[in-house]
PDB file of C-alpha atoms in Angstrom:
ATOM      1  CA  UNK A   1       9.407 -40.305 -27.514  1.00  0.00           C
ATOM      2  CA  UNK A   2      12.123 -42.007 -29.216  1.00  0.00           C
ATOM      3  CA  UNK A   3      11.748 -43.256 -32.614  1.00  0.00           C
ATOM      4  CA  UNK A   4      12.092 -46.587 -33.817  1.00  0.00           C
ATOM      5  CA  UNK A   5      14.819 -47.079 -36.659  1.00  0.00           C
ATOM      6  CA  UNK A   6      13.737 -49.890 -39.081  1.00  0.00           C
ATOM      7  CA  UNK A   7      16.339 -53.031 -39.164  1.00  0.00           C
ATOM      8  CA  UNK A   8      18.786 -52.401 -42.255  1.00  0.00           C
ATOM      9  CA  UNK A   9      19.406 -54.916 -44.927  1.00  0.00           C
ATOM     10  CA  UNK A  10      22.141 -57.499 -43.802  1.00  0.00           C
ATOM     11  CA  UNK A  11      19.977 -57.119 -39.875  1.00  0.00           C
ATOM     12  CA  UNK A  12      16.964 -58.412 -41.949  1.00  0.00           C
ATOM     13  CA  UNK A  13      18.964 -60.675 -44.194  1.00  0.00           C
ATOM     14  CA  UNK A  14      20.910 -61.856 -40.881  1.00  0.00           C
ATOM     15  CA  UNK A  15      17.974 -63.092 -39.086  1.00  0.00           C
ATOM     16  CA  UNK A  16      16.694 -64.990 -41.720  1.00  0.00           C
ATOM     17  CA  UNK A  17      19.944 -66.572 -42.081  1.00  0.00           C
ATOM     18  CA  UNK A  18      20.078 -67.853 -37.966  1.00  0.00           C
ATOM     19  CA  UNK A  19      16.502 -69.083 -38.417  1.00  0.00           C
ATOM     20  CA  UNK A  20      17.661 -71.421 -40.600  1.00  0.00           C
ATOM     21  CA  UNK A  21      20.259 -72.629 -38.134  1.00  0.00           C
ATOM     22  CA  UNK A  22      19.405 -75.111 -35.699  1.00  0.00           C
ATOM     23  CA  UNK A  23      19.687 -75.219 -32.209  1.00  0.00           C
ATOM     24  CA  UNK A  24      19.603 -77.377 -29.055  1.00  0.00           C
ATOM     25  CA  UNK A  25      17.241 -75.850 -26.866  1.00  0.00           C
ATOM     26  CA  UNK A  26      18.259 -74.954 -22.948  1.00  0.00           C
ATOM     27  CA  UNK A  27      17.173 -73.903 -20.312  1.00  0.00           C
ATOM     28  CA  UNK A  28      20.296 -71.293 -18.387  1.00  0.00           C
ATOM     29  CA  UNK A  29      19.960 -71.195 -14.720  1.00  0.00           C
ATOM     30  CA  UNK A  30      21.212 -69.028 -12.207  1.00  0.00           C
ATOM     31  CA  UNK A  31      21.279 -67.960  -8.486  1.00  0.00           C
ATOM     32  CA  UNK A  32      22.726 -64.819  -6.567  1.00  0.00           C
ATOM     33  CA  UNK A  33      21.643 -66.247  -2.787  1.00  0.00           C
ATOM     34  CA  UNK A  34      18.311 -64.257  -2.580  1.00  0.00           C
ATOM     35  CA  UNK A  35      16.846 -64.779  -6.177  1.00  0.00           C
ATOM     36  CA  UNK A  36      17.284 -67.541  -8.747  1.00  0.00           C
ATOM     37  CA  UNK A  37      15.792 -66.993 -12.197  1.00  0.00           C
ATOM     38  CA  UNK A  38      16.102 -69.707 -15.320  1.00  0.00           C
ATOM     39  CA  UNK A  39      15.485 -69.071 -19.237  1.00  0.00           C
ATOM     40  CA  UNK A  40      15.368 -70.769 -22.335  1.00  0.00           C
ATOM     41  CA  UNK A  41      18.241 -69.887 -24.755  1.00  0.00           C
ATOM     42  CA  UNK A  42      19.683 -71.014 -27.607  1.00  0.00           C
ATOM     43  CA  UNK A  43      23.050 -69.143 -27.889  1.00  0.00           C
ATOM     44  CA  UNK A  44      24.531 -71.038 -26.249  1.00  0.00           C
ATOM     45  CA  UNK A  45      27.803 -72.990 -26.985  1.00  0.00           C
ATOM     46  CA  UNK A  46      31.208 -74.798 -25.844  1.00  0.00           C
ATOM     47  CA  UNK A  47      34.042 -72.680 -25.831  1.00  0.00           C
ATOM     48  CA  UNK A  48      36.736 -74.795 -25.330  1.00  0.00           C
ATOM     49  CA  UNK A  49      37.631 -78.710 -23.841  1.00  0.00           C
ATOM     50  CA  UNK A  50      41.156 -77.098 -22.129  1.00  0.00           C
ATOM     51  CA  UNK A  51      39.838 -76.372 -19.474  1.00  0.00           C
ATOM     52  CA  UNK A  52      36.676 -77.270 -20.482  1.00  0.00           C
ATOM     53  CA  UNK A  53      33.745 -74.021 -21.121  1.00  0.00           C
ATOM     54  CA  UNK A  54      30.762 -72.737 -22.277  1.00  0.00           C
ATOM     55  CA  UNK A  55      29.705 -69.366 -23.645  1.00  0.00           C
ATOM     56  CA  UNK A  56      25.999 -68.078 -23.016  1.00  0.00           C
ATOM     57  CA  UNK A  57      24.637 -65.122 -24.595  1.00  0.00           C
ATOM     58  CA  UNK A  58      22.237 -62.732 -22.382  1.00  0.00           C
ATOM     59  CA  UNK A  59      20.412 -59.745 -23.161  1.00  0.00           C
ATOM     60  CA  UNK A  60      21.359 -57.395 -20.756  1.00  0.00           C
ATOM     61  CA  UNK A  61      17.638 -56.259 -20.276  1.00  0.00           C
ATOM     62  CA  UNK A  62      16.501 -59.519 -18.632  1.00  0.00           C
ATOM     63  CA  UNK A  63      16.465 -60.606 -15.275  1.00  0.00           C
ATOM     64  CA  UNK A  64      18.914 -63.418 -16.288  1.00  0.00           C
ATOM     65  CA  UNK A  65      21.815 -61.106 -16.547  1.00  0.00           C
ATOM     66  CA  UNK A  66      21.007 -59.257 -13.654  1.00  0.00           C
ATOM     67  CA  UNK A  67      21.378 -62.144 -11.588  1.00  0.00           C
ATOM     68  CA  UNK A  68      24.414 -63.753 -13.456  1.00  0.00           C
ATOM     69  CA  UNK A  69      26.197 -60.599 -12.982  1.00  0.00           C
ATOM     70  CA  UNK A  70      25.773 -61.133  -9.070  1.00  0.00           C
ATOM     71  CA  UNK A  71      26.273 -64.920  -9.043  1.00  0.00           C
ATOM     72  CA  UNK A  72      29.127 -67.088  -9.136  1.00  0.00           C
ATOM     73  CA  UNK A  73      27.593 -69.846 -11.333  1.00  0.00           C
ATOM     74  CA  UNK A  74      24.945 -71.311 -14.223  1.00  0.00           C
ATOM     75  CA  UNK A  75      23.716 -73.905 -15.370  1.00  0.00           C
ATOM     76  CA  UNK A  76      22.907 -75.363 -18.635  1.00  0.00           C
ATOM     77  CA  UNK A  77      19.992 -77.682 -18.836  1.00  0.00           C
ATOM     78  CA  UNK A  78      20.105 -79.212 -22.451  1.00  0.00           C
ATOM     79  CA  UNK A  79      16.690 -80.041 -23.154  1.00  0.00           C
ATOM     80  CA  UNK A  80      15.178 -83.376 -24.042  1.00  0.00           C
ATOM     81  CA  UNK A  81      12.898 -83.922 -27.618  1.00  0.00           C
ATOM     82  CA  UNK A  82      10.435 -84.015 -25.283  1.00  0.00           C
ATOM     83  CA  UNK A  83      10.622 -81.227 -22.793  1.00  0.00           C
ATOM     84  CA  UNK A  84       9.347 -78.237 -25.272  1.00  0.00           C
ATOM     85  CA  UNK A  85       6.589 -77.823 -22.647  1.00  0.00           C
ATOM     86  CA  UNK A  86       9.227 -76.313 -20.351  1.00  0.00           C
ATOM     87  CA  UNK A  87      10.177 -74.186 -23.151  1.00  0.00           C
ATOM     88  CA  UNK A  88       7.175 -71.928 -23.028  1.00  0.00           C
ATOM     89  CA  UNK A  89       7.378 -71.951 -19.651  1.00  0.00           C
ATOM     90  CA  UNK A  90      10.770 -70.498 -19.217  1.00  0.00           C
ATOM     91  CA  UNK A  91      10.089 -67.560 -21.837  1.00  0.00           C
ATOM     92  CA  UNK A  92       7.376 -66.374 -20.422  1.00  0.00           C
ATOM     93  CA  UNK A  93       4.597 -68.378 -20.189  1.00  0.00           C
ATOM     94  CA  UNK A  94       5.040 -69.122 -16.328  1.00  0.00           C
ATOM     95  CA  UNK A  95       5.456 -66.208 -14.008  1.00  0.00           C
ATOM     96  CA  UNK A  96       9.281 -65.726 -12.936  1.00  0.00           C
ATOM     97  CA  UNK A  97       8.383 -66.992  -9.234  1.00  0.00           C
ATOM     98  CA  UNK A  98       6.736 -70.196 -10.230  1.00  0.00           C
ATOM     99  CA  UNK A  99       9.229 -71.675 -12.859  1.00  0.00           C
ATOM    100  CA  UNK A 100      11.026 -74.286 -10.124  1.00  0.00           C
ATOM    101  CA  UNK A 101       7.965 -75.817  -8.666  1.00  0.00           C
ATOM    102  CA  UNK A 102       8.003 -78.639 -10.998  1.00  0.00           C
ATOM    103  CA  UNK A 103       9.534 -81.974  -8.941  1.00  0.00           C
ATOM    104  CA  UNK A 104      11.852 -82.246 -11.893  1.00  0.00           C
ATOM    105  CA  UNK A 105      14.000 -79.339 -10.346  1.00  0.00           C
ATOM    106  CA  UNK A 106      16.389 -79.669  -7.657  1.00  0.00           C
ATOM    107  CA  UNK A 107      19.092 -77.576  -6.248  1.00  0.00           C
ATOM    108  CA  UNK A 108      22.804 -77.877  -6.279  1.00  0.00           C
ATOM    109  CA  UNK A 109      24.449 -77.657  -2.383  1.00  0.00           C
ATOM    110  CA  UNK A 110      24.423 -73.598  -3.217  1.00  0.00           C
ATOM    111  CA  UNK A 111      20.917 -73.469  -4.625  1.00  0.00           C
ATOM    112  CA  UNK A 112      21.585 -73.468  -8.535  1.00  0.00           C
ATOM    113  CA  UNK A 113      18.776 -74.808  -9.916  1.00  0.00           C
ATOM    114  CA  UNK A 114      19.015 -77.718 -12.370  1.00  0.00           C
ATOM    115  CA  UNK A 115      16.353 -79.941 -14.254  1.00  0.00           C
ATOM    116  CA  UNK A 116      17.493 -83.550 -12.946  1.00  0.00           C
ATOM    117  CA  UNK A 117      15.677 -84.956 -16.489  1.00  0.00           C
ATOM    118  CA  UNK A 118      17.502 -82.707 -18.829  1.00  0.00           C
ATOM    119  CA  UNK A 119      19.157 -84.592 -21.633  1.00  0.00           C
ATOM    120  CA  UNK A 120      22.417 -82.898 -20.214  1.00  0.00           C
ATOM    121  CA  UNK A 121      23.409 -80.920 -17.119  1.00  0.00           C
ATOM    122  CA  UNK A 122      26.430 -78.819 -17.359  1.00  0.00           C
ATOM    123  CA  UNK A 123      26.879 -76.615 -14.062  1.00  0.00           C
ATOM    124  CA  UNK A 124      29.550 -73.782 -15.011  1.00  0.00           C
ATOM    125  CA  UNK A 125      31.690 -71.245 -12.688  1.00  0.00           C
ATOM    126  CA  UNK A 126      31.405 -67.630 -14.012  1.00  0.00           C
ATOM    127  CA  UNK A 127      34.719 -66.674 -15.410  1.00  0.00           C
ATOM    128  CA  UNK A 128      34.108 -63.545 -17.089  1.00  0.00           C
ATOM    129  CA  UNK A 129      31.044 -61.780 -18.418  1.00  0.00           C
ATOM    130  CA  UNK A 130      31.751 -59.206 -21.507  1.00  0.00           C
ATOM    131  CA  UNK A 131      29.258 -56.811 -22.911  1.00  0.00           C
ATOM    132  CA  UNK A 132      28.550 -56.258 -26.612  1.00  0.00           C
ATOM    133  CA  UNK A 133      25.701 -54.225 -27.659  1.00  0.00           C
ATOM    134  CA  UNK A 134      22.712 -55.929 -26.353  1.00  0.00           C
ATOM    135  CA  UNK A 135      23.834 -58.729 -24.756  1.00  0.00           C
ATOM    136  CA  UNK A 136      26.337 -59.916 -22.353  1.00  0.00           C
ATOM    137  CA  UNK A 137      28.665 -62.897 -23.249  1.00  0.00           C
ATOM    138  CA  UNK A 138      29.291 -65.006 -20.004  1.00  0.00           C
ATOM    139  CA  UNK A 139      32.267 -67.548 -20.078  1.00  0.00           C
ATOM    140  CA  UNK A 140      31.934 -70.274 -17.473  1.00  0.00           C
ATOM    141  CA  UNK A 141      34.257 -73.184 -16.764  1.00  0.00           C
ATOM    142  CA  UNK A 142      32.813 -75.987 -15.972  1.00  0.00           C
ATOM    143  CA  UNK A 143      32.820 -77.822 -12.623  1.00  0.00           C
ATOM    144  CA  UNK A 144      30.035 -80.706 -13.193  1.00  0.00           C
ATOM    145  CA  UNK A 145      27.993 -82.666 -15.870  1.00  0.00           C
ATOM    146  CA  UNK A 146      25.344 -84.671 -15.342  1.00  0.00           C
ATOM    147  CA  UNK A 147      23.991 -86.930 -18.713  1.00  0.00           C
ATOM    148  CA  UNK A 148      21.240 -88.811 -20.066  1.00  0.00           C
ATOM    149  CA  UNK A 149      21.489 -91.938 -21.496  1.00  0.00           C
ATOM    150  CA  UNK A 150      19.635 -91.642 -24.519  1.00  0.00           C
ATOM    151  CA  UNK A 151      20.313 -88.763 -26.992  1.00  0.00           C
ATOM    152  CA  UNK A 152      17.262 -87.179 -28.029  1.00  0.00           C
ATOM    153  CA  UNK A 153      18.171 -83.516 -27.477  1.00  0.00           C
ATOM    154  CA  UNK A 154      15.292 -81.010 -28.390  1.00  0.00           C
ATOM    155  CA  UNK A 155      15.876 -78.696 -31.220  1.00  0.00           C
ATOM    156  CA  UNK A 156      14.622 -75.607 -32.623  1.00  0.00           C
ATOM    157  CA  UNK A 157      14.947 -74.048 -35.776  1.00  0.00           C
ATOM    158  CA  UNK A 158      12.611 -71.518 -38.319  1.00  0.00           C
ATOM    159  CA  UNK A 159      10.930 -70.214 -35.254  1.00  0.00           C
ATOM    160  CA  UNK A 160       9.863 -74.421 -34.292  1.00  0.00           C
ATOM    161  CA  UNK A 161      10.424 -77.312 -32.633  1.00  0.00           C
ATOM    162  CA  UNK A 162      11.968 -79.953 -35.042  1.00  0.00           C
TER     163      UNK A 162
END
């Protein structure tokens, strides 16, 4: 049995600090032709406008990053103030296989799903996907946006909705 080593200091000191920072909350999709899988995240973030990208951070224990490391694309649903119903639902709260019944998700002409009532849609091509400890940063260019007119995004920050 493996023992558990207790977080150090600045690990402690370092969470407390990103609770305090707030977020907009999304929902990352993905498909890899036989299974598509979706999660809400909040590190996530552009990367750069030339050519225009997005970073998304993935622990590499999840199903997310399985299936992003087999797929060609994502998608980043940018939730609306409120949407934080589909929040629980996408970290856990709905089984895996029942996530995309909802008729608010539709599929892209290759089967990426994407919430057609998020406050933004950005659909990205995997460029490159780089490990570090327990995650795996994907790059994606994007190909497609889809936007909302009005620009209530949901955010999160100290563990809540706010």
């Amino acid at each position: 049995m493996e023992a558990t080593v207790a977080p150090s200091p600045v690990e402690l000191s370092f969470r407390s600090a990103m609770r305090r920072y707030a977020s907009s909350v999304t929902i990352v999709t993905a498909s890899d032709h036989d299974r598509r899988h979706g999660m809400t995240m909040t590190a996530v973030s552009s990367l750069s406008m030339s050519p225009p990208s997005m970073i998304i951070c993935v622990n590499q224990s999840t199903l997310l990053n399985d299936i992003l490391h087999a797929g060609r694309e994502f998608c980043v649903n940018v939730l609306r103030h409120d949407q934080a119903d589909l929040c629980s639902a996408f970290s856990g709260g709905v089984p895996a296989h029942e996530r995309f019944t909802d008729q608010h998700w539709q599929n892209c002409k290759d089967g990426l799903p994407y919430l057609r009532d998020a406050q933004s849609v950005i659909v990205c091509k995997k460029a490159a996907a780089i490990p570090y400890a327990t995650h795996t940063i994907f790059i994606g260019t994007v190909v497609d946006v889809f936007l909302e007119n009005d620009v209530k995004p949901l955010l999160y920050r100290n563990a809540a909705f706010c």
